[in-house]
PDB file of C-alpha atoms in Angstrom:
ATOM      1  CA  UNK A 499     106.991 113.116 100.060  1.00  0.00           C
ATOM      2  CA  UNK A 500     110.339 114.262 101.944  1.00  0.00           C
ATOM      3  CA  UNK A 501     113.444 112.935 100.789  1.00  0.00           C
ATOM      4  CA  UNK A 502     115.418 110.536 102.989  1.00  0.00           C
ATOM      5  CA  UNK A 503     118.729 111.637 104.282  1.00  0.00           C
ATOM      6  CA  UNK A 504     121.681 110.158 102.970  1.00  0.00           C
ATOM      7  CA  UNK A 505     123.147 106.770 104.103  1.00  0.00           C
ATOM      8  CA  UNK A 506     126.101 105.282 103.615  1.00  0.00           C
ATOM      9  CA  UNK A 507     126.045 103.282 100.584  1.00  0.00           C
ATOM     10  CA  UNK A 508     128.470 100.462 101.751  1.00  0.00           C
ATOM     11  CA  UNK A 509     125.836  99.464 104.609  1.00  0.00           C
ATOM     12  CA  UNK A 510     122.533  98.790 102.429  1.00  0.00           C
ATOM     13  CA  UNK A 511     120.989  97.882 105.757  1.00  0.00           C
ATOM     14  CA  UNK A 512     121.616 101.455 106.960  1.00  0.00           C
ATOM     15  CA  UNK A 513     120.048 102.608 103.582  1.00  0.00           C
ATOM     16  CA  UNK A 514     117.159 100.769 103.846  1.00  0.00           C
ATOM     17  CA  UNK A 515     116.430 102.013 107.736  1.00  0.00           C
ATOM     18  CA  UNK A 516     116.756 105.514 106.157  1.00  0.00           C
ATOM     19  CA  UNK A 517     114.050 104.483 104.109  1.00  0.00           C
ATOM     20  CA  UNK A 518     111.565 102.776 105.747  1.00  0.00           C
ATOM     21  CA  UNK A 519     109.402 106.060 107.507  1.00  0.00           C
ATOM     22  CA  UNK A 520     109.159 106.964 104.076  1.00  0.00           C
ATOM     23  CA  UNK A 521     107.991 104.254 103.059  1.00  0.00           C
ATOM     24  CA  UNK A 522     105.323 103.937 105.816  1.00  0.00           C
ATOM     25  CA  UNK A 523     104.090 107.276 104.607  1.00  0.00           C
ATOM     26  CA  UNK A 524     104.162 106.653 101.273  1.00  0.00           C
ATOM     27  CA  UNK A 525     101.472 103.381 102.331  1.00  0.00           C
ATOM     28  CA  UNK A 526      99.556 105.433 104.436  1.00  0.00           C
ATOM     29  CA  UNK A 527      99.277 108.281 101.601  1.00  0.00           C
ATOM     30  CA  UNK A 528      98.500 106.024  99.114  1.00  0.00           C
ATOM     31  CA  UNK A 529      96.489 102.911 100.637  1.00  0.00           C
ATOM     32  CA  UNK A 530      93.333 101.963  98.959  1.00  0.00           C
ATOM     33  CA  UNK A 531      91.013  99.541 100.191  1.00  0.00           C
ATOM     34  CA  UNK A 532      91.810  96.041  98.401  1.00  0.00           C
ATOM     35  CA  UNK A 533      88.772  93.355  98.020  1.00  0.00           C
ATOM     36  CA  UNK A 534      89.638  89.288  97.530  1.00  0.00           C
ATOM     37  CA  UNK A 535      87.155  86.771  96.600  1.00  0.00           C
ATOM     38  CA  UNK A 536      87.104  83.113  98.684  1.00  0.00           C
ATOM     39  CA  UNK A 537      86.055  81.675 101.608  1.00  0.00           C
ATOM     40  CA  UNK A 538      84.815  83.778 104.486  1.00  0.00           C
ATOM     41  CA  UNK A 539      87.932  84.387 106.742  1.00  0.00           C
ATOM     42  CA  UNK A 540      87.918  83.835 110.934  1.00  0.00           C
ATOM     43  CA  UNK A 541      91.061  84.456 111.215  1.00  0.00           C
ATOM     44  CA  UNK A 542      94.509  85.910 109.841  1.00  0.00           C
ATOM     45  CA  UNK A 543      98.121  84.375 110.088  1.00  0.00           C
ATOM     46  CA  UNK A 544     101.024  86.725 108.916  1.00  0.00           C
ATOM     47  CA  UNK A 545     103.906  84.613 108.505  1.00  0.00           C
ATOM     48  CA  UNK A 546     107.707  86.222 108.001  1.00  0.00           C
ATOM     49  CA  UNK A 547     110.863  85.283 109.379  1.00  0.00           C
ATOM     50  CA  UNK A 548     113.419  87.711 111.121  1.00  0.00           C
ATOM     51  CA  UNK A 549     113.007  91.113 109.221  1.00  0.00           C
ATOM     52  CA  UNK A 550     109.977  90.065 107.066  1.00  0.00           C
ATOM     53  CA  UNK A 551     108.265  89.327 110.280  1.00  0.00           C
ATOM     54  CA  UNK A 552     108.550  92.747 111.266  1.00  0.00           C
ATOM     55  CA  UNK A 553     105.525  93.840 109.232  1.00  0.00           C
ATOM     56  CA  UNK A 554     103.906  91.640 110.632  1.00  0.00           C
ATOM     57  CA  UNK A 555     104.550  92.264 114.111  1.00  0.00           C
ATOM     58  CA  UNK A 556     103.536  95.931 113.161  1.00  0.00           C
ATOM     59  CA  UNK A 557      99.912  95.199 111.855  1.00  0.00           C
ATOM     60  CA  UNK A 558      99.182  93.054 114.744  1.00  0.00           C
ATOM     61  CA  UNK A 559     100.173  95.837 117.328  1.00  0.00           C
ATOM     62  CA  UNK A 560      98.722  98.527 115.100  1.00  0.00           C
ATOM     63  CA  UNK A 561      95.182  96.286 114.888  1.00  0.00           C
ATOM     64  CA  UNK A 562      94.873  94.793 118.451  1.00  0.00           C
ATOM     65  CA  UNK A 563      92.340  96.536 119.647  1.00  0.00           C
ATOM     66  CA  UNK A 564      90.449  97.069 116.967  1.00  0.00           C
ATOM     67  CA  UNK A 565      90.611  93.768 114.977  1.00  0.00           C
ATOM     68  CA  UNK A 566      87.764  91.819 114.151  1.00  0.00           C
ATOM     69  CA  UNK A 567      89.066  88.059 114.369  1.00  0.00           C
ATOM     70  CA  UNK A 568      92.112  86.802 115.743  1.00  0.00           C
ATOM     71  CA  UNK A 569      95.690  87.813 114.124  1.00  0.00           C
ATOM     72  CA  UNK A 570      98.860  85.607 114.478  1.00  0.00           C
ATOM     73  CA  UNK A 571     102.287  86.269 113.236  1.00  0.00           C
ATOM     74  CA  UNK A 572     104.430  83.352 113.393  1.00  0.00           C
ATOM     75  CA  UNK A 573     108.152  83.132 112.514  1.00  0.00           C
ATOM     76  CA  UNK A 574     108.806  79.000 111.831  1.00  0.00           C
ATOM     77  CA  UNK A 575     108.396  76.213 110.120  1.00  0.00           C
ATOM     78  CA  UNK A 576     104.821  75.507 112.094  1.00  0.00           C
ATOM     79  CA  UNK A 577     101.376  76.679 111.026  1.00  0.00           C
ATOM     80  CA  UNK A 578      98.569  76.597 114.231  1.00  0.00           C
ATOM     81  CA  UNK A 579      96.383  73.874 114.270  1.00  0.00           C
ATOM     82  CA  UNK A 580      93.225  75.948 113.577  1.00  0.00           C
ATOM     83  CA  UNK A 581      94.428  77.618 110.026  1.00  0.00           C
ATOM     84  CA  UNK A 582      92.479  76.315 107.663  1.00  0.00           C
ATOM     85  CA  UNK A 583      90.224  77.108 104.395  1.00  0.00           C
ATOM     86  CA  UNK A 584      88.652  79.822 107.005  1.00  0.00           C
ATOM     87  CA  UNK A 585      92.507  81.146 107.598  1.00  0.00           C
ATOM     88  CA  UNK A 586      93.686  84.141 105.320  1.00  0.00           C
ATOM     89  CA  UNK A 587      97.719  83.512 105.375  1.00  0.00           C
ATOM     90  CA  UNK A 588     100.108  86.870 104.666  1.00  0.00           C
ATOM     91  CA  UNK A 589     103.214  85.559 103.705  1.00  0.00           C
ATOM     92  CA  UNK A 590     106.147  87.355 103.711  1.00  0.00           C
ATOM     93  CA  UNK A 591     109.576  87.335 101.967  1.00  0.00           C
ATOM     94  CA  UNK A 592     112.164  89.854 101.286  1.00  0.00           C
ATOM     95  CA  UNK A 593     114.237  87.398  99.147  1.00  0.00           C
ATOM     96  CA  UNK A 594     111.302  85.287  97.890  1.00  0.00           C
ATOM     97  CA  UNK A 595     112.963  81.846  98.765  1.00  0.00           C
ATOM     98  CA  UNK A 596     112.878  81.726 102.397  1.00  0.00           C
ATOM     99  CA  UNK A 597     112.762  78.455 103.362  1.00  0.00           C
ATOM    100  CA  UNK A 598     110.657  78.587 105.906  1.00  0.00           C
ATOM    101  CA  UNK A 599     108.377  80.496 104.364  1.00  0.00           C
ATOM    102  CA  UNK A 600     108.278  78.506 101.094  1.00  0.00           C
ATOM    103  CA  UNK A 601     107.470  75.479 103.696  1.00  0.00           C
ATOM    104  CA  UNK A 602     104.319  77.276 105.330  1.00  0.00           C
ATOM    105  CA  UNK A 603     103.072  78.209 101.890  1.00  0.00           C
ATOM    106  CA  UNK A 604     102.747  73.955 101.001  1.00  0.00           C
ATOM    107  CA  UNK A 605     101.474  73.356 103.781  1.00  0.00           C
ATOM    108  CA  UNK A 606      98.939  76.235 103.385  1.00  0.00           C
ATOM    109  CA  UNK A 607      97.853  74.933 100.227  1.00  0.00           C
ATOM    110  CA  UNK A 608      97.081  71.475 101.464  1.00  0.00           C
ATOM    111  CA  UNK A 609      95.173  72.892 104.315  1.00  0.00           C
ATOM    112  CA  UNK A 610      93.304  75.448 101.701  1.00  0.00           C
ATOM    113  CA  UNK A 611      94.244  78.485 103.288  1.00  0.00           C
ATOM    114  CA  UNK A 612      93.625  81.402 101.216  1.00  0.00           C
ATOM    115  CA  UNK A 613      97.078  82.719 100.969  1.00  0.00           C
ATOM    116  CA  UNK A 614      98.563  85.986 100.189  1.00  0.00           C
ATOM    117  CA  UNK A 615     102.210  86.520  99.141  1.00  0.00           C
TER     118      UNK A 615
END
């Protein structure tokens, strides 16, 4: 893998832009498939507010064509109607105590979501 170039190391924001095609590569170099036992899914809610959305937002444009169910990112407080023990949830959280995220994840496990953090 290439090395990033240098950032400046007062703006970690900067730093982690710098980083984040080499990260992508490093996923696509070293992706295996990954297997979870549950429910059958129907459909797939990624959940991530402002920047940890932005995976999200990437799978979903990456795999619109060529998904097999129905994929929803949301950014809130708000789960759709339809998720449910069907629903595989992707939550998302750089700092690991986003509210809103923490919110969606109860409400996930009452609705028996099979959820992935």
């Amino acid at each position: 893998m290439n090395k990033p170039p240098k950032a400046n190391a007062l703006n970690y924001q900067k730093k982690d832009l710098a980083y984040f095609p080499y990260q992508i590569e490093h996923a696509v170099n070293t992706y295996r498939p990954q297997t979870f036992e549950g429910h059958p899914v129907t459909n797939i809610v990624i959940a991530g507010l402002g920047g940890s959305g932005i995976a999200g937002q990437l799978v979903k444009k990456f795999f619109y064509e060529v998904a097999p169910m129905p994929l929803e990112v949301i950014g809130n407080y708000q789960m759709p109607a339809y998720a449910g023990s069907t629903t595989l949830l992707v939550l998302s959280s750089y700092s690991g105590n986003t509210e809103e995220t923490i919110t969606l994840a109860e409400e996930a496990k009452q609705r028996g979501c099979q959820t992935y953090v």
